Coordinates of C-alpha atoms in Angstrom, one line a residue:
X1 CA -87.3 177.2 89.3
X2 CA -86.1 179.5 86.5
X3 CA -88.9 180.6 84.1
X4 CA -88.5 180.8 80.4
X5 CA -89.2 184.3 79.1
X6 CA -91.3 182.7 76.4
X7 CA -93.6 180.8 78.7
X8 CA -97.0 182.4 79.3
X9 CA -98.6 179.7 81.4
X10 CA -97.9 177.9 84.7
X11 CA -95.2 175.4 85.3
X12 CA -96.3 172.1 83.6
X13 CA -94.6 170.1 86.3
X14 CA -96.6 171.8 89.1
X15 CA -99.8 171.4 87.2
X16 CA -99.0 167.7 86.6
X17 CA -98.6 167.2 90.3
X18 CA -102.2 168.2 90.8
X19 CA -103.3 165.2 88.6
X20 CA -101.0 162.8 90.6
X21 CA -102.4 163.7 94.0
X22 CA -103.9 160.7 95.7
X23 CA -107.5 161.1 96.9
X24 CA -108.3 160.1 100.5
X25 CA -111.4 158.6 102.0
X26 CA -112.4 161.8 103.7
X27 CA -112.6 164.2 100.8
X28 CA -115.8 166.2 100.9
X29 CA -118.5 164.9 98.5
X30 CA -116.2 162.6 96.6
X31 CA -117.5 159.0 96.2
X32 CA -115.9 156.1 98.0
X33 CA -114.5 154.8 94.7
X34 CA -112.1 157.7 94.6
X35 CA -110.3 156.7 97.8
X36 CA -106.7 155.6 97.2
X37 CA -106.7 156.7 93.5
X38 CA -104.8 159.6 92.0
X39 CA -107.0 162.3 90.4
X40 CA -106.0 161.0 86.9
X41 CA -106.9 157.4 87.9
X42 CA -110.2 158.4 89.3
X43 CA -111.1 160.5 86.2
X44 CA -110.1 157.5 84.0
X45 CA -113.0 155.6 85.5
X46 CA -115.4 158.1 84.0
X47 CA -117.3 158.8 87.2
X48 CA -120.9 160.0 86.9
X49 CA -122.3 162.8 88.8
X50 CA -124.8 160.4 90.5
X51 CA -121.9 158.8 92.3
X52 CA -121.1 161.9 94.4
X53 CA -122.5 162.9 97.7
X54 CA -124.6 165.9 98.5
X55 CA -124.1 168.8 99.1
X56 CA -122.0 169.2 96.0
X57 CA -120.6 172.2 94.1
X58 CA -120.3 171.5 90.3
X59 CA -118.6 173.4 87.5
X60 CA -119.7 173.5 83.9
X61 CA -116.6 173.2 81.6
X62 CA -118.4 174.7 78.6
X63 CA -119.4 177.8 80.5
X64 CA -115.9 178.2 81.9
X65 CA -114.5 178.1 78.4
X66 CA -117.0 180.5 77.0
X67 CA -116.6 183.0 79.8
X68 CA -112.8 182.9 79.5
X69 CA -112.8 183.4 75.8
X70 CA -115.4 186.2 76.0
X71 CA -113.5 188.5 78.3
X72 CA -110.1 187.7 76.6
X73 CA -111.5 188.7 73.2
X74 CA -113.1 191.9 74.6
X75 CA -109.9 193.0 76.3
X76 CA -107.9 192.4 73.1
X77 CA -110.5 194.5 71.2
X78 CA -110.2 197.3 73.8
X79 CA -106.4 197.3 73.8
X80 CA -106.0 196.5 77.5
X81 CA -104.6 193.5 79.3
X82 CA -106.0 191.2 82.0
X83 CA -104.5 190.1 85.2
X84 CA -107.5 188.2 86.6
X85 CA -107.9 187.9 90.4
X86 CA -106.8 184.4 91.3
X87 CA -108.2 184.7 94.8
X88 CA -111.7 184.1 93.3
X89 CA -110.9 180.4 92.8
X90 CA -107.4 179.8 94.2
X91 CA -107.3 177.0 91.6
X92 CA -104.1 176.9 89.5
X93 CA -105.8 174.8 86.9
X94 CA -108.3 177.6 86.3
X95 CA -105.6 180.2 86.3
X96 CA -103.9 178.2 83.5
X97 CA -107.1 178.5 81.4
X98 CA -106.9 182.3 81.8
X99 CA -103.2 182.6 81.1
X100 CA -103.5 180.4 78.0
X101 CA -106.3 182.7 76.8
X102 CA -103.9 185.6 76.9
X103 CA -103.9 186.9 80.4
X104 CA -100.8 189.0 81.3
X105 CA -100.6 187.4 84.8
X106 CA -102.5 186.6 87.9
X107 CA -103.6 188.9 90.7
X108 CA -103.6 187.7 94.4
X109 CA -104.6 189.3 97.6
X110 CA -102.4 187.9 100.4
X111 CA -98.8 186.7 100.9
X112 CA -100.0 183.1 101.2
X113 CA -101.8 183.4 97.9
X114 CA -98.6 184.9 96.4
X115 CA -96.7 181.8 97.5
X116 CA -99.2 179.6 95.8
X117 CA -98.9 181.6 92.6
X118 CA -95.0 181.5 92.6
X119 CA -94.9 177.8 93.6
X120 CA -97.0 177.0 90.5
X121 CA -94.8 179.0 88.2
X122 CA -97.1 181.9 87.5
X123 CA -95.0 184.2 85.1
X124 CA -96.3 187.5 86.5
X125 CA -98.1 188.2 89.8
X126 CA -99.8 191.3 91.0
X127 CA -100.3 191.4 94.8
X128 CA -103.2 193.9 95.1
X129 CA -102.3 194.7 98.6
X130 CA -99.5 196.2 100.7
X131 CA -96.7 193.7 101.6
X132 CA -95.4 194.7 105.1
X133 CA -95.3 191.3 106.7
X134 CA -91.6 190.8 107.5
X135 CA -91.6 187.1 107.0
X136 CA -93.4 187.3 103.6
X137 CA -91.3 190.3 102.4
X138 CA -88.1 188.4 103.3
X139 CA -89.3 185.4 101.4
X140 CA -90.2 187.5 98.3
X141 CA -86.8 189.3 98.3
X142 CA -85.0 185.9 98.3
X143 CA -87.4 184.6 95.6
X144 CA -86.7 187.6 93.4
X145 CA -82.9 187.2 93.8
X146 CA -83.2 183.5 93.0
X147 CA -85.2 183.9 89.9
X148 CA -84.4 186.7 87.5
X149 CA -87.6 185.9 85.5
X150 CA -90.0 186.2 88.4
X151 CA -92.1 189.4 88.1
X152 CA -94.0 190.4 91.2
X153 CA -95.6 193.8 91.8
X154 CA -97.0 194.9 95.2
X155 CA -99.0 198.0 96.4
X156 CA -98.2 200.9 98.7
X157 CA -100.7 203.6 99.8
X158 CA -98.6 205.5 102.4
X159 CA -95.1 206.7 103.2
X160 CA -95.3 204.4 106.2
X161 CA -95.8 201.4 104.0
X162 CA -92.6 202.2 102.1
X163 CA -90.7 202.8 105.3
X164 CA -91.9 199.4 106.7
X165 CA -90.7 197.7 103.5
X166 CA -87.3 199.5 103.7
X167 CA -86.9 198.4 107.3
X168 CA -87.1 194.7 106.3
X169 CA -85.3 194.9 102.9
X170 CA -82.3 197.1 104.0
X171 CA -80.7 194.5 106.2
X172 CA -81.2 191.9 103.4
X173 CA -79.6 194.1 100.8
X174 CA -81.4 192.2 97.9
X175 CA -80.0 192.4 94.4
X176 CA -83.4 193.3 92.9
X177 CA -85.8 196.0 94.2
X178 CA -89.4 195.1 94.9
X179 CA -91.7 196.7 92.3
X180 CA -94.4 198.9 93.8
X181 CA -97.7 200.3 92.5
X182 CA -98.9 203.5 94.2
X183 CA -102.5 202.8 95.3
X184 CA -105.0 205.6 95.1
X185 CA -108.1 205.3 97.2
X186 CA -111.1 207.4 97.9
X187 CA -113.2 208.5 100.9
X188 CA -115.5 205.6 102.0
X189 CA -113.4 203.1 100.0
X190 CA -111.0 200.5 101.2
X191 CA -107.2 200.9 101.2
X192 CA -105.5 203.5 99.1
X193 CA -104.0 207.0 99.5
X194 CA -106.9 209.4 100.2
X195 CA -105.5 212.5 98.6
X196 CA -103.4 213.3 95.5
X197 CA -100.8 214.8 97.8
X198 CA -100.5 211.6 99.7
X199 CA -100.2 209.6 96.5
X200 CA -97.4 211.9 95.3
X201 CA -95.6 211.5 98.6
X202 CA -95.7 207.7 98.3
X203 CA -94.2 207.9 94.8
X204 CA -91.5 210.2 96.1
X205 CA -90.7 207.8 99.0
X206 CA -90.4 204.9 96.5
X207 CA -88.1 207.0 94.4
X208 CA -85.9 207.7 97.4
X209 CA -85.5 204.1 98.4
X210 CA -82.9 201.8 96.9
X211 CA -85.0 198.7 97.8
X212 CA -88.2 199.4 96.0
X213 CA -89.0 200.6 92.5
X214 CA -92.0 202.5 91.2
X215 CA -93.9 200.4 88.6
X216 CA -97.3 202.1 88.3
X217 CA -100.5 203.3 89.8
X218 CA -103.6 201.4 90.7
X219 CA -106.7 201.0 92.8
X220 CA -110.1 199.4 93.2
X221 CA -113.3 201.0 92.2
X222 CA -115.6 198.3 93.4
X223 CA -115.7 199.4 97.0
X224 CA -117.2 202.7 96.0
X225 CA -120.5 201.4 94.7
X226 CA -122.6 198.2 95.0
X227 CA -125.0 198.8 92.1
X228 CA -125.3 200.5 88.7
X229 CA -127.3 203.5 89.9
X230 CA -126.5 206.9 88.6
X231 CA -124.9 207.8 91.9
X232 CA -122.9 204.6 92.1
X233 CA -121.5 205.0 88.5
X234 CA -120.7 208.6 89.1
X235 CA -118.6 207.7 92.1
X236 CA -116.8 205.0 90.2
X237 CA -116.1 207.2 87.2
X238 CA -114.9 210.1 89.3
X239 CA -112.5 207.9 91.1
X240 CA -111.1 206.4 87.9
X241 CA -110.5 209.9 86.5
X242 CA -108.4 210.5 89.6
X243 CA -106.4 207.3 89.0
X244 CA -105.7 208.4 85.4
X245 CA -104.7 211.9 86.6
X246 CA -102.2 210.4 89.1
X247 CA -100.5 208.4 86.4
X248 CA -100.3 211.4 84.1
X249 CA -98.8 213.5 86.9
X250 CA -96.2 210.9 87.6
X251 CA -95.3 210.6 83.9
X252 CA -94.9 214.4 83.7
X253 CA -92.6 214.3 86.8
X254 CA -90.4 211.6 85.3
X255 CA -91.2 209.3 88.2
X256 CA -91.0 206.1 86.2
X257 CA -87.4 206.5 85.2
X258 CA -86.5 202.9 86.2
X259 CA -89.7 201.2 85.4
X260 CA -89.2 200.3 81.8
X261 CA -93.0 199.8 81.5
X262 CA -95.6 201.4 83.6
X263 CA -98.7 199.6 84.9
X264 CA -102.1 201.2 85.4
X265 CA -104.5 198.8 87.1
X266 CA -108.0 198.8 88.3
X267 CA -111.1 196.8 87.5
X268 CA -113.1 194.2 89.3
X269 CA -115.9 192.3 87.6
X270 CA -118.7 194.9 88.1
X271 CA -117.4 198.0 86.3
X272 CA -114.7 196.9 84.0
X273 CA -116.3 198.8 81.1
X274 CA -116.0 202.1 83.0
X275 CA -112.4 201.2 83.9
X276 CA -111.5 200.8 80.2
X277 CA -113.3 204.0 79.2
X278 CA -111.3 206.0 81.8
X279 CA -107.9 204.2 81.8
X280 CA -107.9 202.5 78.4
X281 CA -106.6 205.7 76.6
X282 CA -103.4 205.4 78.8
X283 CA -102.4 202.1 77.2
X284 CA -99.3 202.6 75.1
X285 CA -97.5 199.2 74.7
X286 CA -94.9 200.6 72.3
X287 CA -94.1 203.7 74.2
X288 CA -94.9 206.0 71.4
X289 CA -95.6 208.8 73.9
X290 CA -92.3 208.2 75.6
X291 CA -93.2 205.5 78.2
X292 CA -94.6 202.0 77.5
X293 CA -97.7 201.7 79.5
X294 CA -99.9 198.7 80.1
X295 CA -103.5 198.9 81.4
X296 CA -104.4 195.9 83.5
X297 CA -107.9 194.8 84.4
X298 CA -108.1 192.5 87.5
X299 CA -111.6 191.1 87.0
X300 CA -111.8 187.7 88.6
X301 CA -115.4 186.7 89.0
X302 CA -116.2 186.7 85.3
X303 CA -114.7 183.2 84.8
X304 CA -117.2 181.5 87.0
X305 CA -119.8 184.3 87.1
X306 CA -123.0 183.5 89.1
X307 CA -126.8 183.5 89.4
X308 CA -126.9 186.5 91.7
X309 CA -124.9 189.6 92.3
X310 CA -122.7 189.4 89.2
X311 CA -125.5 188.3 87.0
X312 CA -127.2 191.6 87.8
X313 CA -124.3 194.0 87.8
X314 CA -121.8 192.7 85.2
X315 CA -121.4 195.2 82.3
X316 CA -122.3 192.4 79.8
X317 CA -125.6 191.9 81.6
X318 CA -126.3 195.6 81.9
X319 CA -125.5 196.4 78.3
X320 CA -128.3 194.1 77.0
X321 CA -125.8 192.1 75.0
X322 CA -124.5 188.5 75.5
X323 CA -123.9 188.1 79.2
X324 CA -121.6 185.7 80.9
X325 CA -123.1 182.3 82.0
X326 CA -122.9 181.0 85.5
X327 CA -120.4 178.1 85.5
X328 CA -121.3 176.9 89.1
X329 CA -124.3 175.4 90.7
X330 CA -124.8 173.4 93.9
X331 CA -126.9 170.3 94.4
X332 CA -128.5 169.8 97.9
X333 CA -130.7 167.0 99.1
X334 CA -134.0 167.4 100.9
X335 CA -133.5 165.9 104.3
X336 CA -136.6 167.0 106.1
X337 CA -140.1 168.4 105.3
X338 CA -141.3 169.2 108.9
X339 CA -144.2 171.4 107.9
X340 CA -146.2 172.4 104.9
X341 CA -144.2 174.7 102.6
X342 CA -140.9 174.1 104.4
X343 CA -138.1 171.7 103.4
X344 CA -134.6 171.6 104.8
X345 CA -131.7 171.0 102.5
X346 CA -128.3 169.5 103.4
X347 CA -126.3 172.6 102.2
X348 CA -125.5 175.4 104.5
X349 CA -123.0 178.2 105.2
X350 CA -120.1 175.7 105.0
X351 CA -121.1 174.7 101.5
X352 CA -122.6 177.6 99.6
X353 CA -122.0 181.4 99.6
X354 CA -124.5 183.7 101.4
X355 CA -122.8 187.1 101.7
X356 CA -124.1 188.5 98.4
X357 CA -127.5 186.9 98.4
X358 CA -129.0 183.5 99.4
X359 CA -128.9 180.5 97.0
X360 CA -131.6 180.4 94.4
X361 CA -133.5 177.1 94.0
X362 CA -133.8 176.4 90.3
X363 CA -134.5 172.7 89.6
X364 CA -135.6 169.6 91.5
X365 CA -134.8 166.0 90.6
X366 CA -135.4 162.6 92.2
X367 CA -131.7 161.9 92.3
X368 CA -128.4 163.4 91.2
X369 CA -128.1 162.9 87.5
X370 CA -131.8 162.2 87.1
X371 CA -134.1 164.4 84.9
X372 CA -134.8 167.6 86.6
X373 CA -137.8 170.0 86.4
X374 CA -138.2 173.7 87.3
X375 CA -139.1 174.6 90.9
X376 CA -141.2 177.8 90.4
X377 CA -142.1 180.0 93.3
X378 CA -139.6 178.4 95.7
X379 CA -137.0 180.4 97.6
X380 CA -134.4 179.9 100.3
X381 CA -135.2 182.1 103.3
X382 CA -132.1 181.3 105.4
X383 CA -129.1 179.2 105.8
X384 CA -127.6 177.7 108.9
X385 CA -124.2 176.0 109.2
X386 CA -125.4 172.8 107.5
X387 CA -128.9 173.5 106.3
X388 CA -130.9 175.7 103.9
X389 CA -134.5 176.6 104.5
X390 CA -136.4 176.0 101.3
X391 CA -139.8 177.7 101.2
X392 CA -142.6 176.7 98.8
X393 CA -146.2 177.5 98.4
X394 CA -148.1 175.0 100.6
X395 CA -151.0 175.2 98.3
X396 CA -148.9 174.4 95.2
X397 CA -148.8 171.0 93.6
X398 CA -145.0 171.5 93.2
X399 CA -143.9 170.2 96.5
X400 CA -140.5 168.6 97.2
X401 CA -140.0 165.2 99.0
X402 CA -137.4 163.9 101.3
X403 CA -134.6 162.3 99.3
X404 CA -135.0 164.6 96.3
X405 CA -132.2 166.9 95.2
X406 CA -132.5 170.6 94.4
X407 CA -130.1 172.6 92.1
X408 CA -129.2 175.9 93.6
X409 CA -128.0 179.0 91.7
X410 CA -125.3 180.8 93.7
X411 CA -124.2 184.3 94.2
X412 CA -120.6 185.4 94.5
X413 CA -118.0 182.8 93.3
X414 CA -115.3 184.3 95.6
X415 CA -117.1 182.8 98.7
X416 CA -118.2 179.6 97.0
X417 CA -114.8 178.1 96.1
X418 CA -113.2 178.6 99.5
X419 CA -115.6 176.0 100.9
X420 CA -114.4 173.2 98.7
X421 CA -111.1 171.4 98.2
X422 CA -112.0 169.3 95.1
X423 CA -114.7 170.6 92.7
X424 CA -116.0 168.3 89.9
X425 CA -116.3 169.6 86.4
X426 CA -118.8 168.2 83.9
X427 CA -118.4 168.9 80.2
X428 CA -122.1 169.8 79.8
X429 CA -124.5 169.6 82.7
X430 CA -127.5 169.5 80.5
X431 CA -126.7 165.9 79.7
X432 CA -128.4 163.2 81.8
X433 CA -126.1 162.0 84.7
X434 CA -123.1 163.7 83.1
X435 CA -119.6 162.3 83.3
X436 CA -117.2 164.2 85.6
X437 CA -114.3 165.1 83.3
X438 CA -112.1 167.0 85.8
X439 CA -111.5 167.7 89.5
X440 CA -110.4 171.3 90.2
X441 CA -108.2 171.6 93.3
X442 CA -108.4 174.8 95.3
X443 CA -105.5 176.0 97.5
X444 CA -107.0 178.5 100.0

């Protein structure tokens, strides 16, 4: 498919196909009434939340909209752009929300995710990883040759990475080079060149190759800290200063001679304020300093946010201002109360995230969609494959009963979405037994 240079969103035909997909009888948590209907036909019946099975992951449309608008406005005020990490949700319908709010493009992490993005007409895609898989690199080269409007940028952190790309691309002799960002890392981090000299050598290797083209510099600060302590923030800020220095060094060396526009990219959802403080001054969209330069944040978790790790570490939470709102919750049913103070819920590791903290019990109700009340003093002590261990004070009057449902706050959207193929969206989950207004399809 050839993209219009004016289009900023996904391919409407690809998005439309999501609504025409026919639902089967084995879809996780969907009611029997959905079987045999297309998504659009099912939604036209105005299904209520109470018709779904537990365990169930639910999204709040109002919170999704507010979070999207909040970061889009902030980025515009700061003079930076956003290429949100699509791997958080792997849901093209949610990517479209972000693109329509002004996002420059979508970031992905793997070749398979890249194929999903291209198949749905994503105008610009940043693969925040090296691409040395021969099958995937061959596919990308052919895709670039077949679509002059397709804009894909990948990463490289070593001379060996560039050599591996050249070995695949040279026999193909593609008409278009593959754009590359030099990734700078740091000791104790994840990928990325560990020294300035290595990063400079990567840029030189790219310049010497006819098959790849230097497009910018980038990295990921989130692997250097896991909190907002003084030591953690110092590590993040020192690293970001090194990323900025690498870009300035390449500009001075004339390394971007073919780029047209340089990209400088960093920024997860935990330290994007520090990224803007360090890299924002590099943004120069008009090229007044001689080279048009775009600074790209890759924050992804902000869209859905959470009631755990990101609730505590997000810059908007730490600043004391207006924080993001969690747009996801799970509902799980009490299936056993085998001893005082212990209840077993029907949601486990295959349903809810647990890598950044266990689910947080918040409300209890007699049924899905029924009035709910707080569940103070309760906590989840462990999760098995299909169960969560809900602990309450045996002496408290607030005890749960078999058959009731518990709303769980979740931590880490990146490992929540991958457990679900269809996720219902309600317009406002404060309404009694809310109508499901959308089904979000994930493509992991």
